[in-house]
Coordinates of C-alpha atoms and ligand atoms in Angstrom, one line a residue:
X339 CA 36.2 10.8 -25.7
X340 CA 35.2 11.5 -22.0
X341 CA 33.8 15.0 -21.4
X342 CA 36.7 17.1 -20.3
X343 CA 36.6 18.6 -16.7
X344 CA 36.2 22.0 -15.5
X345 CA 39.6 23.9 -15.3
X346 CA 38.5 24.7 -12.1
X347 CA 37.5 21.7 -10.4
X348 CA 41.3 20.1 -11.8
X349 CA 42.6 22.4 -9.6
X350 CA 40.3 22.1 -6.7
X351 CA 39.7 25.6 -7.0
X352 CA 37.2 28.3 -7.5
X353 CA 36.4 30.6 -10.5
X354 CA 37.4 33.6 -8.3
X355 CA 40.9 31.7 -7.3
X356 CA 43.8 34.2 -7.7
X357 CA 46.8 33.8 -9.5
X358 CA 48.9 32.5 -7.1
X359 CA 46.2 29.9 -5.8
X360 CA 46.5 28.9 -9.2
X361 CA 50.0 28.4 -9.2
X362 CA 50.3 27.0 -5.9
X363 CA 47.1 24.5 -7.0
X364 CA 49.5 23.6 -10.0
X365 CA 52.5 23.0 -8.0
X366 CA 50.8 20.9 -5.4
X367 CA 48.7 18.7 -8.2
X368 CA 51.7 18.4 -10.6
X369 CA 54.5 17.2 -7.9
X370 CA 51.3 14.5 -7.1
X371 CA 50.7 13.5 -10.5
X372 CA 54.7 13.7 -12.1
X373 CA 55.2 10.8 -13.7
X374 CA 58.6 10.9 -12.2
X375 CA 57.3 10.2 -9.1
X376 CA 54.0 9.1 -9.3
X377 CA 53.8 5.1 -10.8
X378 CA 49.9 4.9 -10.9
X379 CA 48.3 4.2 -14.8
X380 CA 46.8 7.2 -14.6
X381 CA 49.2 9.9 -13.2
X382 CA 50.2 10.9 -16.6
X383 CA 46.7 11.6 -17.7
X384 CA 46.1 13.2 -14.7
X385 CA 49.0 15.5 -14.9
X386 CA 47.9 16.5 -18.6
X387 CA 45.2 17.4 -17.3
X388 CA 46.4 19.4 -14.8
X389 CA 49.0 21.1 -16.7
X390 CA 46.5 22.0 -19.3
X391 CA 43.9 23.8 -17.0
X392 CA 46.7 25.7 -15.1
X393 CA 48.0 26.5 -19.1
X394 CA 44.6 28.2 -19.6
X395 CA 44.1 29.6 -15.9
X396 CA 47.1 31.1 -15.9
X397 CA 47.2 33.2 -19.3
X398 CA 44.9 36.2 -18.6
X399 CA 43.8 36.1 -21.8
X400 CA 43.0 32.7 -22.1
X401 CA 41.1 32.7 -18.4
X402 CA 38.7 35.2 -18.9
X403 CA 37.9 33.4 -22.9
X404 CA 37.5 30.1 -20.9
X405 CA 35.4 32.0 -18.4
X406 CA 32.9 33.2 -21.1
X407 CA 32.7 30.5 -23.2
X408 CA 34.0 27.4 -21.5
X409 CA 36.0 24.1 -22.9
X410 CA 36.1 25.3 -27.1
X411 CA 35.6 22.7 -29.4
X412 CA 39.3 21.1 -30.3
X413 CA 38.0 21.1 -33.7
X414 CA 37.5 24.4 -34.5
X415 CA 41.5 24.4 -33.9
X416 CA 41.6 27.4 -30.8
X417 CA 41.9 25.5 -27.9
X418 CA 43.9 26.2 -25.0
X419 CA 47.1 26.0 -26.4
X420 CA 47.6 22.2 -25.7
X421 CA 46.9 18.8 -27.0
X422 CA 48.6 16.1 -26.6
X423 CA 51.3 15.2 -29.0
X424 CA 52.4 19.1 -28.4
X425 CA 53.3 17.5 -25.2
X426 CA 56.5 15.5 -25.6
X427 CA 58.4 14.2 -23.2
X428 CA 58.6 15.0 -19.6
X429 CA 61.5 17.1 -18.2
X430 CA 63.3 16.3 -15.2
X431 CA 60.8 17.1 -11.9
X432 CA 63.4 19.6 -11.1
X433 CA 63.6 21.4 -13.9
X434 CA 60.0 21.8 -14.0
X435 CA 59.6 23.1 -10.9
X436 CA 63.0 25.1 -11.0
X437 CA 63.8 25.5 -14.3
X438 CA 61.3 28.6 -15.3
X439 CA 59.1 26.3 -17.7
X440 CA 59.3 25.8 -20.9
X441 CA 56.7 27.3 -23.7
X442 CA 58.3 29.5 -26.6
X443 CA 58.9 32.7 -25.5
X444 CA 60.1 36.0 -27.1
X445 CA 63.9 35.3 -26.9
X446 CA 64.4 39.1 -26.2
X447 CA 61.6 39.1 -23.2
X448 CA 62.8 39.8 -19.8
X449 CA 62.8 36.2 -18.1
X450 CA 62.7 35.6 -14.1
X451 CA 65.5 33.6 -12.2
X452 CA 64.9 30.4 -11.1
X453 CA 63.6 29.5 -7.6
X454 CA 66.0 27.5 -5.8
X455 CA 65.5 25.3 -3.0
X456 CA 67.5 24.8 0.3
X457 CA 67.2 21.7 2.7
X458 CA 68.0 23.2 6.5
X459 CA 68.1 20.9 9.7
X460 CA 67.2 22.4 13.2
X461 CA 67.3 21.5 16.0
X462 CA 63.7 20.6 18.4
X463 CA 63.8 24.0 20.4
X464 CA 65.7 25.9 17.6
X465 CA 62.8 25.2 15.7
X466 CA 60.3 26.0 19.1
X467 CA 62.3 29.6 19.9
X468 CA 63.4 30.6 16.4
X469 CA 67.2 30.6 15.4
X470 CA 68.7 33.5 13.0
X471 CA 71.5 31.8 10.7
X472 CA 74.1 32.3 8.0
X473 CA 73.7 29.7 5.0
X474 CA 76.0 29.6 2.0
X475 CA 73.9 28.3 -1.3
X476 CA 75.4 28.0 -4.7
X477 CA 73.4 30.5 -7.3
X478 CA 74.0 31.6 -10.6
X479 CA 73.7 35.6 -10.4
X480 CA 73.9 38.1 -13.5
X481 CA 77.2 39.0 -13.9
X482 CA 78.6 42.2 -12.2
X483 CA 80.8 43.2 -15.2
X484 CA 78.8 42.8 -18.2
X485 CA 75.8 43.4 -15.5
X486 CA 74.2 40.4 -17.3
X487 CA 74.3 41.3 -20.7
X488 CA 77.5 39.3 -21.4
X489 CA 79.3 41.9 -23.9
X490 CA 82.7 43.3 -22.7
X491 CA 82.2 46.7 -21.4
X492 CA 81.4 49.3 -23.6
X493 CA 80.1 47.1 -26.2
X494 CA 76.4 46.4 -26.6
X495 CA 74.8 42.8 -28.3
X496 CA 74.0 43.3 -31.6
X497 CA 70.7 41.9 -32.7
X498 CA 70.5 38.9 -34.9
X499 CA 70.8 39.7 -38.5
X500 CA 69.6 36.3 -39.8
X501 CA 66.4 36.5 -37.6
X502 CA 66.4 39.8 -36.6
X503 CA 66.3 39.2 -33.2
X504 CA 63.5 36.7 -33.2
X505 CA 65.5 33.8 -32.7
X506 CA 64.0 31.6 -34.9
X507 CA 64.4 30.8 -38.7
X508 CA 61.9 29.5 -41.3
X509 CA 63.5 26.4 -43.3
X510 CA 61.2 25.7 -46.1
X511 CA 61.3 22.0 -47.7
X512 CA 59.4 20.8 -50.7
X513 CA 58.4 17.4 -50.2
X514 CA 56.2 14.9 -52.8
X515 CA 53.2 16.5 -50.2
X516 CA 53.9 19.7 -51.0
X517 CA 55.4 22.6 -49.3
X518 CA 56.7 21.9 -45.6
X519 CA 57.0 25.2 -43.5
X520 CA 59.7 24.4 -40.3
X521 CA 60.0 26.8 -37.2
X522 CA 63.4 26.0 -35.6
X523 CA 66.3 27.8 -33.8
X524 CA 67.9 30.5 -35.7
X525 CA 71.2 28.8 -36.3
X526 CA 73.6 32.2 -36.1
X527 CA 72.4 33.4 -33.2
X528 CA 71.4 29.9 -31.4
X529 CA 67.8 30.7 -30.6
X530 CA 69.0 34.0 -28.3
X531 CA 68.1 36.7 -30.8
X532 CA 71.4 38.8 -30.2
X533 CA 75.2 38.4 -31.2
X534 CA 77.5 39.5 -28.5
X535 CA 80.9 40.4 -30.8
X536 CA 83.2 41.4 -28.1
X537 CA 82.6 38.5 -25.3
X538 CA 82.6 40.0 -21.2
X539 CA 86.3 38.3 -20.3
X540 CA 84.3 38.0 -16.2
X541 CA 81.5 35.6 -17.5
X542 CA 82.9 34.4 -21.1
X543 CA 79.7 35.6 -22.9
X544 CA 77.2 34.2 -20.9
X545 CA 76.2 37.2 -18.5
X546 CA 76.1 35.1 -15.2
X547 CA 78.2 34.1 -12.9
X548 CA 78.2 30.6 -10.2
X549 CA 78.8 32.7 -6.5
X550 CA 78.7 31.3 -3.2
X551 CA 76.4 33.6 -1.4
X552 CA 75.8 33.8 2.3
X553 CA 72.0 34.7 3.3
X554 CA 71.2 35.2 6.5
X555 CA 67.7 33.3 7.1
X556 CA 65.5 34.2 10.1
X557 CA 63.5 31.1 11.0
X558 CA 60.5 32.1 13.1
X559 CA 59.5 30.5 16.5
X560 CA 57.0 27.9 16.4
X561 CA 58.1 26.6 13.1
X562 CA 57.4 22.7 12.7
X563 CA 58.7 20.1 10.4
X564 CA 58.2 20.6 6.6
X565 CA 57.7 24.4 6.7
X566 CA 58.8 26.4 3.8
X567 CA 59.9 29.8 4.6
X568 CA 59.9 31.8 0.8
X569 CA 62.9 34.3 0.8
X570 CA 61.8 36.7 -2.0
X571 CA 64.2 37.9 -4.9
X572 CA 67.6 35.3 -3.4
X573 CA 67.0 32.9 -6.4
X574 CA 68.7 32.8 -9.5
X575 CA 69.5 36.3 -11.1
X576 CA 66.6 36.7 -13.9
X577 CA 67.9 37.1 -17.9
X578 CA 67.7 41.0 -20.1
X579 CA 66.3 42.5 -16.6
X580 CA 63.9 39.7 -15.7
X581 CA 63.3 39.6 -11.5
X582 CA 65.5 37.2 -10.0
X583 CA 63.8 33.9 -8.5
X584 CA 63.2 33.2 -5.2
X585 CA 64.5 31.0 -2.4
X586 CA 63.2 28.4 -0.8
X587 CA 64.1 26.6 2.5
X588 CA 62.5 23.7 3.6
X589 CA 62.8 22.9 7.5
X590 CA 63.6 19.5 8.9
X591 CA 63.3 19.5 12.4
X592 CA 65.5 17.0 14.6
X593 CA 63.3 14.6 17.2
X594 CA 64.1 15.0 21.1
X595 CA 65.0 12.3 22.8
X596 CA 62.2 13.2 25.9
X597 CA 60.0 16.0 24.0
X598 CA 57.1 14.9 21.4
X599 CA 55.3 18.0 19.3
X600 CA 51.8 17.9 17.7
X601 CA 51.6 21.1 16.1
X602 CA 51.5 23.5 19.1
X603 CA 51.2 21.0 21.9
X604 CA 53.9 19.3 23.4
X605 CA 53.8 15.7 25.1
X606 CA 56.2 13.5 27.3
X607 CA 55.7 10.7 29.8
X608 CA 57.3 10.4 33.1
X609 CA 57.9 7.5 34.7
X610 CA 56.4 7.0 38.1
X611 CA 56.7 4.5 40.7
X612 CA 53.8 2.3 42.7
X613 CA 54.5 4.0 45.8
X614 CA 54.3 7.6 43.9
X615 CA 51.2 7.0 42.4
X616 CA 49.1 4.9 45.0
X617 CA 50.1 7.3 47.9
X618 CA 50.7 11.0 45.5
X619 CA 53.6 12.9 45.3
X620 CA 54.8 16.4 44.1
X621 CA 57.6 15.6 41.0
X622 CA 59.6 18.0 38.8
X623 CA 59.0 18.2 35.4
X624 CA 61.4 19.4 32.0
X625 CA 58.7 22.2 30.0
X626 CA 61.2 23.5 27.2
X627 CA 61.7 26.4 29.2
X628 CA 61.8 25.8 32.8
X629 CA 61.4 23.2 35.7
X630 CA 58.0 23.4 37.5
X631 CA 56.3 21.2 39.7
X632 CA 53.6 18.6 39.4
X633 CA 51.5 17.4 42.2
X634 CA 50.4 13.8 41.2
X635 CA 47.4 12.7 43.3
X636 CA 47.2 9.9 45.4
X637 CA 45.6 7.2 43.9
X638 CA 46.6 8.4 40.1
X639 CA 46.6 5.4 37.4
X640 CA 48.9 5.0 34.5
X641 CA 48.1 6.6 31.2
X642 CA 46.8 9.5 33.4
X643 CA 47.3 12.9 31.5
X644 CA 48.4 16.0 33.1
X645 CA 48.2 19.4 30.9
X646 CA 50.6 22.3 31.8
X647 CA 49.0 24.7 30.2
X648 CA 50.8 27.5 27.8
X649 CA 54.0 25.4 28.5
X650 CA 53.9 24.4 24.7
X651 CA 55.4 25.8 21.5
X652 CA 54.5 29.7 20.9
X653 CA 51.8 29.7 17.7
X654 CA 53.4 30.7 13.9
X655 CA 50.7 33.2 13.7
X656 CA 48.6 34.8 16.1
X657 CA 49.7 35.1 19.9
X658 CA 49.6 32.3 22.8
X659 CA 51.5 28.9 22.9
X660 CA 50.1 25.5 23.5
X661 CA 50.2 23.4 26.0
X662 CA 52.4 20.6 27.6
X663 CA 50.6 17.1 28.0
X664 CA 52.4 14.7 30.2
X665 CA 51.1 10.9 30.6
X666 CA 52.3 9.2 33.9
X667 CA 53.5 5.6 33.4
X668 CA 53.8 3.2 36.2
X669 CA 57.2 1.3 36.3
X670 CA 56.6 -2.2 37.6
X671 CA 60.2 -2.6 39.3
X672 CA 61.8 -5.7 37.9
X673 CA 64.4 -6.5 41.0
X674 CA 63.1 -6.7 44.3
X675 CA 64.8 -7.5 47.7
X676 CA 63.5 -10.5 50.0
X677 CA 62.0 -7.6 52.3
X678 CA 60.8 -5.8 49.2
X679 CA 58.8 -8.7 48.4
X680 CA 57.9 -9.6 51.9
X681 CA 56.5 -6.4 52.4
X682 CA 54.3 -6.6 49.1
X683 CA 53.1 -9.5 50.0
X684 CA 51.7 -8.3 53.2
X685 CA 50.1 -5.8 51.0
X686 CA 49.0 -8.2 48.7
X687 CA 47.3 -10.3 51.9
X688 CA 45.7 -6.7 53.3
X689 CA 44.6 -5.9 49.5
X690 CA 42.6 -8.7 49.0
X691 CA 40.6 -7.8 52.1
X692 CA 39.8 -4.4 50.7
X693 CA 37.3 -3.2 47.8
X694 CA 37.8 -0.6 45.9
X695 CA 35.0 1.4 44.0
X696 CA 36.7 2.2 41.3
X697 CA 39.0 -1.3 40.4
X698 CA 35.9 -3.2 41.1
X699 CA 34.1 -2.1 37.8
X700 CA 37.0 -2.3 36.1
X701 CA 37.4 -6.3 36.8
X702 CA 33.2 -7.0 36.6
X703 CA 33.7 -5.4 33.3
X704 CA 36.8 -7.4 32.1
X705 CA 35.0 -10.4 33.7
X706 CA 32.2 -9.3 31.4
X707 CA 34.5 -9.3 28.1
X708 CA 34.9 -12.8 29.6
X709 CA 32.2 -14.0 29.1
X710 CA 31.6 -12.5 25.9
X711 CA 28.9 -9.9 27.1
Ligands
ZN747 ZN1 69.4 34.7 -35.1
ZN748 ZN1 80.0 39.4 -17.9

């Protein structure tokens, strides 16, 4: 068997990494490698992999025994807590990812809400200026009657008395290979540890309730496509007391029909005529604010770049704004009057007559090219 990696390096982390590097490190690698979404031969190993090193990295305990004494011997039967036939079955990508985890768990234990996610579309200078808006998302929340516990009022859940509130039962089998010890859900109670008698009439028993809830989201300026913004606490309402999860909202921005973004900076291209170019003007340009004016110089080619600068998109973090590029292109008019063309030709005749410094070398080198210098 190949020689197991360093938890650390799966992650692309280092041994001081914090907990939520960690996590985020596990997210990140585990979207990547889900077989779900990722085809490759080797995602699924990969994604063992991964899950096992956050498994350790993640448990305190385990962490700082891996830290001291490094991979332990499978054989000696402590390992992390995973091998691989443990590891059946993939759950939906969403559930992993949204669903709390899986793992066994004290059924009693205070568990967090689930994170929930929420797809918003804005609009190019919504998303350069910032925009405050209401959203409605669908989220299961404890209920307010029963506040979560899903007994009727003035009744309490009893605990279990088949498992005594542990939630799961021993079924013991003889078999010709002797005696077979089985863990599985506590069949009275259905794994939850507790018996609610008198059922809450609001949420029928289950302590939580489906709400449409209206969050007002404050998307700061200078935000770009693909930002997450992390609203703390408006997931799903945690179980016995457990924090609720949070909410996510991913932000598509829209494309402008005359506006391109790189990160901070901001490009266009303007459209500018022979005449403007050989003999320099002063145009007006859009910025996302404001009109201001451009002096192009005589004499300016196409593919020229002129920076307006701080006329870009104000930075997420830290104070200034980019800057606005625009790139002149020539527009070779394609209808010309017989004057139009009289007159060019004229300047075609006087042209020829001319040099100039600067078009010379550009032919001698495309003569060059030619010639295959
Ligand atoms: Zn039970
Ligand atoms: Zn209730």
């Amino acid at each position: 068997m190949a020689e197991k990696r360093d938890y650390y390096e799966v992650l692309g982390l280092g041994k001081n990494a914090s907990d939520d590097e960690i996590k985020k490190a596990y997210r990140k690698l585990a979207r990547q490698y889900h077989p779900d979404v990722n085809k490759a031969d080797d995602a699924e190993a990969k994604f063992k992999e991964v899950k096992e090193a956050y498994d350790v990295l993640s448990d305190s305990g385990q962490r700082a025994r891996y830290d001291q004494y490094g991979h332990v011997d499978p054989n000696q039967g402590m390992g992390g807590g995973f091998s691989g036939g443990d590891f059946g079955g993939f759950g939906d990508i969403f559930d992993m990812f949204f669903g709390g985890g899986g793992g066994r768990r004290d059924p009693n234990a205070p568990q967090r809400g689930n994170d929930l996610q929420y797809t918003m579309t804005v609009e190019f200078k919504e998303a350069v200026f910032g925009k405050e808006a209401d959203i409605t998302i669908p989220r299961t929340e404890n209920c307010d009657t029963c506040f979560g516990s899903g007994a009727k009022p003035g009744t309490k859940p009893e605990t279990c008395s088949v498992c005594h509130g542990s939630g799961q039962q021993e079924v013991v089998q003889n078999t010709p290979f002797g005696r077979m010890v089985n863990r599985r859900a506590c069949s009275q109670c259905g794994g939850k540890g507790q018996i609610i008698k008198e059922k809450c009439s609001t949420c029928s028993g289950s302590g939580k309730v489906k709400k449409q809830r209206k969050i007002h989201v404050k998307i700061p300026a200078g935000v770009d496509d693909g930002a997450q913004l992390r609203m703390t606490g408006e997931g799903e309402g945690g179980l016995r007391g457990g924090p609720s999860g949070d909410l996510y909202i991913v932000i598509r921005v829209k494309p402008h029909d005359f506006f391109e973004r790189e990160g901070d900076d901001i490009y266009c291209e303007i459209p500018l005529t022979f005449a403007q170019v050989a003999l320099g003007d002063e145009i007006e340009i859009p910025t996302l604010t404001e009109k201001v004016k451009l002096k192009i110089p005589a004499g300016t080619q196409t593919g020229t770049y002129f920076r307006l600068k701080g006329k870009g998109v104000p930075k997420l973090r830290g104070i200034g704004q980019g800057d606005q590029h625009i790139k002149v292109v020539v527009v070779t008019p394609s209808k010309l009057s017989d004057e139009q063309k009289d007159l060019l030709r004229q300047f075609a005749a006087l042209d020829g007559e001319q040099t100039h410094e600067n078009e010379q070398s550009f032919f001698d080198r495309m003569k060059r090219a030619f010639r295959g210098d």
